[in-house]
Coordinates of C-alpha atoms in Angstrom, one line a residue:
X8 CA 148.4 -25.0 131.0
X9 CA 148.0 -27.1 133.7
X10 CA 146.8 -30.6 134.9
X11 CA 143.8 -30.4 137.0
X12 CA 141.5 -33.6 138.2
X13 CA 138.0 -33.2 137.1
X14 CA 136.5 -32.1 140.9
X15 CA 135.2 -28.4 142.3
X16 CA 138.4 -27.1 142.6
X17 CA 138.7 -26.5 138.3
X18 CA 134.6 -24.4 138.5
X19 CA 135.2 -21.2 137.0
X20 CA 138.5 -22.2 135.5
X21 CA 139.0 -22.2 131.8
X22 CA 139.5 -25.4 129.7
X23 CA 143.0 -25.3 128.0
X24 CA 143.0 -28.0 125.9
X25 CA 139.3 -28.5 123.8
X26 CA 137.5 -32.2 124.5
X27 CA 136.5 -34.0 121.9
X28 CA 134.2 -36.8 121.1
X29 CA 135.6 -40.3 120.3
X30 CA 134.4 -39.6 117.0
X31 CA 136.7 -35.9 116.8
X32 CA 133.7 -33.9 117.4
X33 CA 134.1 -31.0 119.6
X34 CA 132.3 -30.8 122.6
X35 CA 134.1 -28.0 124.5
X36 CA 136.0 -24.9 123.6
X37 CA 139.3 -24.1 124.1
X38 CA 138.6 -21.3 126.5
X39 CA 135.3 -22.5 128.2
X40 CA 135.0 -21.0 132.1
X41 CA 134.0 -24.3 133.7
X42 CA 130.3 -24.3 135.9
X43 CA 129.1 -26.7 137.9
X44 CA 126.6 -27.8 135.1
X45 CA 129.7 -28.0 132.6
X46 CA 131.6 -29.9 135.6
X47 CA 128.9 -32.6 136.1
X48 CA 129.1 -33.4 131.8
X49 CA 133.0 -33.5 132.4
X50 CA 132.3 -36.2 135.0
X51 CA 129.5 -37.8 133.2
X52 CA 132.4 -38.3 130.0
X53 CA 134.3 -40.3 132.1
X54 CA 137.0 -37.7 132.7
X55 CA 139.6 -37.8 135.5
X56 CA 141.5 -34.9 134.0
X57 CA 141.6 -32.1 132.1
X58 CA 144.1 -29.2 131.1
X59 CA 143.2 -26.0 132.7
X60 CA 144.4 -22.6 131.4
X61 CA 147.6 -20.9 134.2
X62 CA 150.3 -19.2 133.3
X63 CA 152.3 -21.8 131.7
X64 CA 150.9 -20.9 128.1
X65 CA 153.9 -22.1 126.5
X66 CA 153.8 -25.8 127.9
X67 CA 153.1 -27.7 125.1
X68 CA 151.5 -31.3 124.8
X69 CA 154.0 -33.9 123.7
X70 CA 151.6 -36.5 121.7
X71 CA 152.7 -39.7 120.5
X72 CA 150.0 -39.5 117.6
X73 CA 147.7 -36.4 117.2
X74 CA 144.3 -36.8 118.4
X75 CA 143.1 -37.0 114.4
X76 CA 145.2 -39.2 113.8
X77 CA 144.5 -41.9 116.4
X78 CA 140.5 -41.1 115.2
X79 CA 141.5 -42.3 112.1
X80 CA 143.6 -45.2 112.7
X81 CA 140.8 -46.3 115.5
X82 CA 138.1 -46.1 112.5
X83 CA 139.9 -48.5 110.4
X84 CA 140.5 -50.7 113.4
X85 CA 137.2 -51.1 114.0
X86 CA 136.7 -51.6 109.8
X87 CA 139.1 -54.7 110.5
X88 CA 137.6 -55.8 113.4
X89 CA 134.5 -55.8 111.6
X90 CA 135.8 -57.9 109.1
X91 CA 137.0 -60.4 111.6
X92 CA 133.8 -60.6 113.2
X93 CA 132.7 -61.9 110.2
X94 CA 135.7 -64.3 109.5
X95 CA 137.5 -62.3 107.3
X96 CA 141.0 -61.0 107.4
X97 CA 142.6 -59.1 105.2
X98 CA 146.3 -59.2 106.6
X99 CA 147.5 -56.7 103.5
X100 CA 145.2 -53.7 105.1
X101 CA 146.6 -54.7 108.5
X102 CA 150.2 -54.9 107.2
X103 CA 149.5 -51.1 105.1
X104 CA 147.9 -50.0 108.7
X105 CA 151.2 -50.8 110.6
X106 CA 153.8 -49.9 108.4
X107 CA 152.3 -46.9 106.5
X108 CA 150.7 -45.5 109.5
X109 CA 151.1 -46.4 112.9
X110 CA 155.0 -47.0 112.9
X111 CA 155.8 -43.6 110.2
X112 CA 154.0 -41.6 113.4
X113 CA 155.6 -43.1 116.3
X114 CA 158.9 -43.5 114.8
X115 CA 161.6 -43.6 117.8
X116 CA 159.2 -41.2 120.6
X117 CA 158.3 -42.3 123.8
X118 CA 154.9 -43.2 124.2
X119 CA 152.2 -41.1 126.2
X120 CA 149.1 -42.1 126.8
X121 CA 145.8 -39.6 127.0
X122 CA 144.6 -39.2 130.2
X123 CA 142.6 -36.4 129.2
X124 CA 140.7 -37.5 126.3
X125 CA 137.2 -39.4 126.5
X126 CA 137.5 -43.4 125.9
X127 CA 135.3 -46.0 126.0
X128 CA 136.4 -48.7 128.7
X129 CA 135.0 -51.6 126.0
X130 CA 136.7 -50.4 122.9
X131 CA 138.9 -53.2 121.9
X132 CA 140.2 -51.0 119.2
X133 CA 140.9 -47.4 121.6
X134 CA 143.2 -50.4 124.0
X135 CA 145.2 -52.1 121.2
X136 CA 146.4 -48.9 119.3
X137 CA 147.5 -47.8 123.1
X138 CA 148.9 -51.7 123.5
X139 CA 150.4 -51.3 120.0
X140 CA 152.4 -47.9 120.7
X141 CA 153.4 -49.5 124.1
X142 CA 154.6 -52.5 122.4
X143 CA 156.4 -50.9 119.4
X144 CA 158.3 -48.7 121.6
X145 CA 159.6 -51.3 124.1
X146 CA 160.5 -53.2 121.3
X147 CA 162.7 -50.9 119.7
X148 CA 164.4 -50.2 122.7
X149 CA 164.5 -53.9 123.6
X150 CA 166.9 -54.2 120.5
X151 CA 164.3 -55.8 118.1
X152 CA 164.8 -55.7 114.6
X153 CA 161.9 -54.3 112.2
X154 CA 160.5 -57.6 111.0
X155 CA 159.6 -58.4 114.5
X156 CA 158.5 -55.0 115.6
X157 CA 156.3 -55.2 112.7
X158 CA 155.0 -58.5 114.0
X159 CA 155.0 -57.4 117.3
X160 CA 152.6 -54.5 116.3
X161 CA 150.1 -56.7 115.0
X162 CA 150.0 -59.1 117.7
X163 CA 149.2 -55.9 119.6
X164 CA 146.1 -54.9 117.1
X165 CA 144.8 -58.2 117.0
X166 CA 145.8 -59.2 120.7
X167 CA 142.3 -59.1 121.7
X168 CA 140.2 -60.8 118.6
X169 CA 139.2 -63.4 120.6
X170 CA 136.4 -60.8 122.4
X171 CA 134.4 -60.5 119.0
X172 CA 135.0 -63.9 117.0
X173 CA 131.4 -65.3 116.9
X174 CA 130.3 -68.8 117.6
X175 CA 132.3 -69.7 120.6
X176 CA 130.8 -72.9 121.1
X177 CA 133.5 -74.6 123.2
X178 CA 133.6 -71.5 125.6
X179 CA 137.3 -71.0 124.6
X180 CA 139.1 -68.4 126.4
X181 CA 139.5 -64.9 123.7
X182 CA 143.6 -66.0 123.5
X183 CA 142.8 -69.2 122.2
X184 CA 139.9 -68.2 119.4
X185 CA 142.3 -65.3 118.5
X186 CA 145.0 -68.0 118.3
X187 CA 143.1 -70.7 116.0
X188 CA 141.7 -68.0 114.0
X189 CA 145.0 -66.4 113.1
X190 CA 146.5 -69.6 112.4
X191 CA 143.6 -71.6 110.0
X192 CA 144.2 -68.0 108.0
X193 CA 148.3 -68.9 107.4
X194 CA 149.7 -66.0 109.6
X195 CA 153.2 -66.1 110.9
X196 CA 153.9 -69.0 113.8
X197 CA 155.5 -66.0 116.1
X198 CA 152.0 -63.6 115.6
X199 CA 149.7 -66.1 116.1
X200 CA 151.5 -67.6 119.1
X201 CA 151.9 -64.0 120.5
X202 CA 147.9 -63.3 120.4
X203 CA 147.7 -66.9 122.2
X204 CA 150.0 -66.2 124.9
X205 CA 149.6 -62.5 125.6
X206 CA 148.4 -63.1 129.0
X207 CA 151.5 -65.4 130.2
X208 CA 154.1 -63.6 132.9
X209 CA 157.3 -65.3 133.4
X210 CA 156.1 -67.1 136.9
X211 CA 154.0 -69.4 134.9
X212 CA 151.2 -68.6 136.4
X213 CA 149.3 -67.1 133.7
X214 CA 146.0 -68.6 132.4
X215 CA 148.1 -71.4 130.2
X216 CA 150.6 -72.2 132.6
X217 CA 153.9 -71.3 130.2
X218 CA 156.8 -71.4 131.7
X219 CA 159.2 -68.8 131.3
X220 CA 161.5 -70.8 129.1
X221 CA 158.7 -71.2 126.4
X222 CA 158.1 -67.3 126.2
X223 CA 159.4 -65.2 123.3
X224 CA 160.5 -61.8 123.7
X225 CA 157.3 -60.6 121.7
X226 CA 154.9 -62.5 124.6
X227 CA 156.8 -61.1 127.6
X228 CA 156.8 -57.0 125.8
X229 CA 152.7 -57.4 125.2
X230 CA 152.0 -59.1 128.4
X231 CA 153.2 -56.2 130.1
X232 CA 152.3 -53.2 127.6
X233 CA 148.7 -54.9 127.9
X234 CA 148.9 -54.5 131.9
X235 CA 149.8 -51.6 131.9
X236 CA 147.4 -49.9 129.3
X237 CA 144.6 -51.7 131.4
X238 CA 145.5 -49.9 134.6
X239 CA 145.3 -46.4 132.9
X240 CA 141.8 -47.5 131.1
X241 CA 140.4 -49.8 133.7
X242 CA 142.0 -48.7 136.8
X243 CA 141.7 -44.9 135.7
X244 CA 145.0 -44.2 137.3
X245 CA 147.8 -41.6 136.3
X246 CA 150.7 -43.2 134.5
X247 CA 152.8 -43.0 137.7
X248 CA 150.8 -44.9 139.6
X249 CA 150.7 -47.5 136.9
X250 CA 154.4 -47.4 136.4
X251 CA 154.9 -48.0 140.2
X252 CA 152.5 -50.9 140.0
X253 CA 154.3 -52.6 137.1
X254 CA 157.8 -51.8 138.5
X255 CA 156.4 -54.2 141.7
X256 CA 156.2 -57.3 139.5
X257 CA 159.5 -57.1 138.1
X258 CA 161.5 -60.5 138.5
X259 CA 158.0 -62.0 139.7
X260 CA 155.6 -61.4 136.7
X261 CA 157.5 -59.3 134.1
X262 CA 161.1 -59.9 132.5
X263 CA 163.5 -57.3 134.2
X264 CA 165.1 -56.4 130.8
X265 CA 162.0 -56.2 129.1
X266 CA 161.0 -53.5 131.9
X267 CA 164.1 -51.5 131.2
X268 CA 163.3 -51.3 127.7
X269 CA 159.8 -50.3 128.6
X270 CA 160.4 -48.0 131.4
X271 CA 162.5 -46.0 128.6
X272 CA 159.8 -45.6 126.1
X273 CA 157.3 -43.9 128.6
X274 CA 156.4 -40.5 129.5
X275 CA 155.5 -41.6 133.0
X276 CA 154.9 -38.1 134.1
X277 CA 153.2 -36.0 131.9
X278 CA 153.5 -32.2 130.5
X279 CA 151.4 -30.4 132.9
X280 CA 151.3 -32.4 135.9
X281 CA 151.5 -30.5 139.1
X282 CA 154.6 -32.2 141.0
X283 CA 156.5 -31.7 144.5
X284 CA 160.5 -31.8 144.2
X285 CA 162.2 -33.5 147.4
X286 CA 163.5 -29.4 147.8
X287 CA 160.0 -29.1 148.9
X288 CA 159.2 -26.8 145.7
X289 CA 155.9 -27.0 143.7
X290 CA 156.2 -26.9 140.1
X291 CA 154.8 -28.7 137.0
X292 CA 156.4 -30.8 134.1
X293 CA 157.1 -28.7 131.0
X294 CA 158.8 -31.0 128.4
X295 CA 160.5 -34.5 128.8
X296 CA 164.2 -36.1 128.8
X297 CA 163.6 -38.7 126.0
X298 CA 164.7 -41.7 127.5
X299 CA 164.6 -40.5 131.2
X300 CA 161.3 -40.7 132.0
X301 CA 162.0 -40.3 135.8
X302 CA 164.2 -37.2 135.0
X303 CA 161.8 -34.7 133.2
X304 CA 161.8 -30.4 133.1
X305 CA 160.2 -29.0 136.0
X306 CA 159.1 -25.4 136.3
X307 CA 158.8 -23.9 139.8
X308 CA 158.2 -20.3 141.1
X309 CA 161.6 -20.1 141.7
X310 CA 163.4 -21.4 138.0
X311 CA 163.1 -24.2 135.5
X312 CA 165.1 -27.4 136.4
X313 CA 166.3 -30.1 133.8
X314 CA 166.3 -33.2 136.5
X315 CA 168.7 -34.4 134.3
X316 CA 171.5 -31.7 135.5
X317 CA 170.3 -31.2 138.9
X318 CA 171.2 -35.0 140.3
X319 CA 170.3 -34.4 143.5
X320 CA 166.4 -33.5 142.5
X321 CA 164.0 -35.7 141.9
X322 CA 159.9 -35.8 142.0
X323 CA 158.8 -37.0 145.8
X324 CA 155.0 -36.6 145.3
X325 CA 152.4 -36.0 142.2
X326 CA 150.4 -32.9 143.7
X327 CA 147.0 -33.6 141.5

């Protein structure tokens, strides 16, 4: 299979990978010749791109989470966020949601986020799962230990509460209702001070004006993950692009060690995508070097090359 962008050049191509609903339903077949009719409902979805059937039928996707899963875990989300809405929390179901759940799947992969699947740009609870994986990843690689990954992942869950806390009557920003509504229900200092402060960079020129010095290594891994994720979603671009983008504000906006960490727990390009190798050769990504995002396995008409081994390779140019 192969990465296309949703545009004429995929009609009468077949769909490799089936699309699904928000909700898991299936909408298209695996196998589906695309038409121009089925090509304007793949653009009315909000699709950029889509798996195509080639000759690559043994490139597998390499999912942090299965799409089921993540259906699920978005569900009871959106049960929390609920909850919330309604000021209640019920920090035991977060806690079993986390631990049993969200950090059992990840466990030590790098993090891949769909860019083939159909989101909704407003779901708070479709951008903090991403945020959360971002998060939990960087972190472990950042050297944190499990306590504060733990609390790290929440921050990321509940990172944008603020948005659907009712009765805003002093027009707070969503940081600051998320903050005073974590804190008047006795959550840890570091959680609720990571929701309040998730927007800082280390210029101190974020909304509140913290200085560097008064950010914890949980703020300065959100703040970025949360970037980031909003480029892919809001931006609608390729994680390439996005990584190029955050790799700009390092030393000016985001912690350089922090990036290294997160730059490790990405698949910046992913299984399928159509790339051009500096030998001028056309190929596509087949399978990832965990922990070398940059350095992935690249199949080309000519042989398959593990950038890893072949030092003097490297991607020049995304061929999408």
């Amino acid at each position: 299979m192969r990465l296309y962008k949703v545009d004429e050049k995929i009609i009468n191509k077949r769909i490799a990978v089936p699309i699904k609903s928000q909700d898991g339903r299936k909408l298209i077949s695996e196998g589906t010749q695309i038409s121009e009719r089925l090509l304007k409902r793949l653009k009315d979805f909000g699709l950029n791109a889509v798996y195509i059937e080639d000759d690559n039928s043994d490139v597998k996707l390499e999912e942090t989470i299965s799409e089921d899963k993540r259906i699920e875990i978005i569900k009871k989300l959106n049960c929390i966020y609920q909850d919330i809405s309604k000021n209640i929390f019920n920090e035991s179901e977060l806690n079993s949601l986390v631990k049993n759940e969200i950090l059992n799947e990840i466990g030590s992969k790098q993090v891949s986020i769909p860019i083939d699947k159909i989101t909704n740009e407003n779901s708070i609870a479709e951008h903090s799962l991403n945020v959360c994986l971002l998060s939990i990843a960087t972190g472990k690689k950042y050297g944190l230990n499990m306590e504060k990954v733990e609390i790290l992942a929440k921050a990321a869950l509940l990172h944008d509460i603020g948005k659907i806390i009712k009765n805003n009557k002093n027009n707070l920003r969503h940081e600051q209702i998320g903050f005073e509504f974590l804190k008047s229900k006795f959550t840890s200092v570091l959680l609720y001070t990571t929701v309040r402060y998730h927007h800082e960079t280390i210029d101190g020129n974020g909304p509140q004006k913290q200085p560097k010095a008064r950010q914890h290594d949980l703020v300065k891994i959100l703040s970025l993950a949360n970037h980031y994720e909003n480029l892919i979603r809001k931006e609608h671009l390729m994680p390439h692009e996005c990584f190029e983008k955050v790799q700009a504000l390092v030393n000016v906006k985001y912690d350089n060690e922090v990036f290294e960490a997160f730059r490790k727990s990405i698949h910046i390009y992913p299984v399928g995508l159509p790339v051009k190798l500096n030998n001028q050769e056309l190929g596509i990504v087949i399978r990832q070097n965990n922990g070398f995002p940059l350095r992935p396995f690249v199949r080309t008409e000519k042989m398959e090359y593990n950038l890893l081994e072949h030092l003097s390779l490297f991607i020049e140019k995304v061929e999408l």
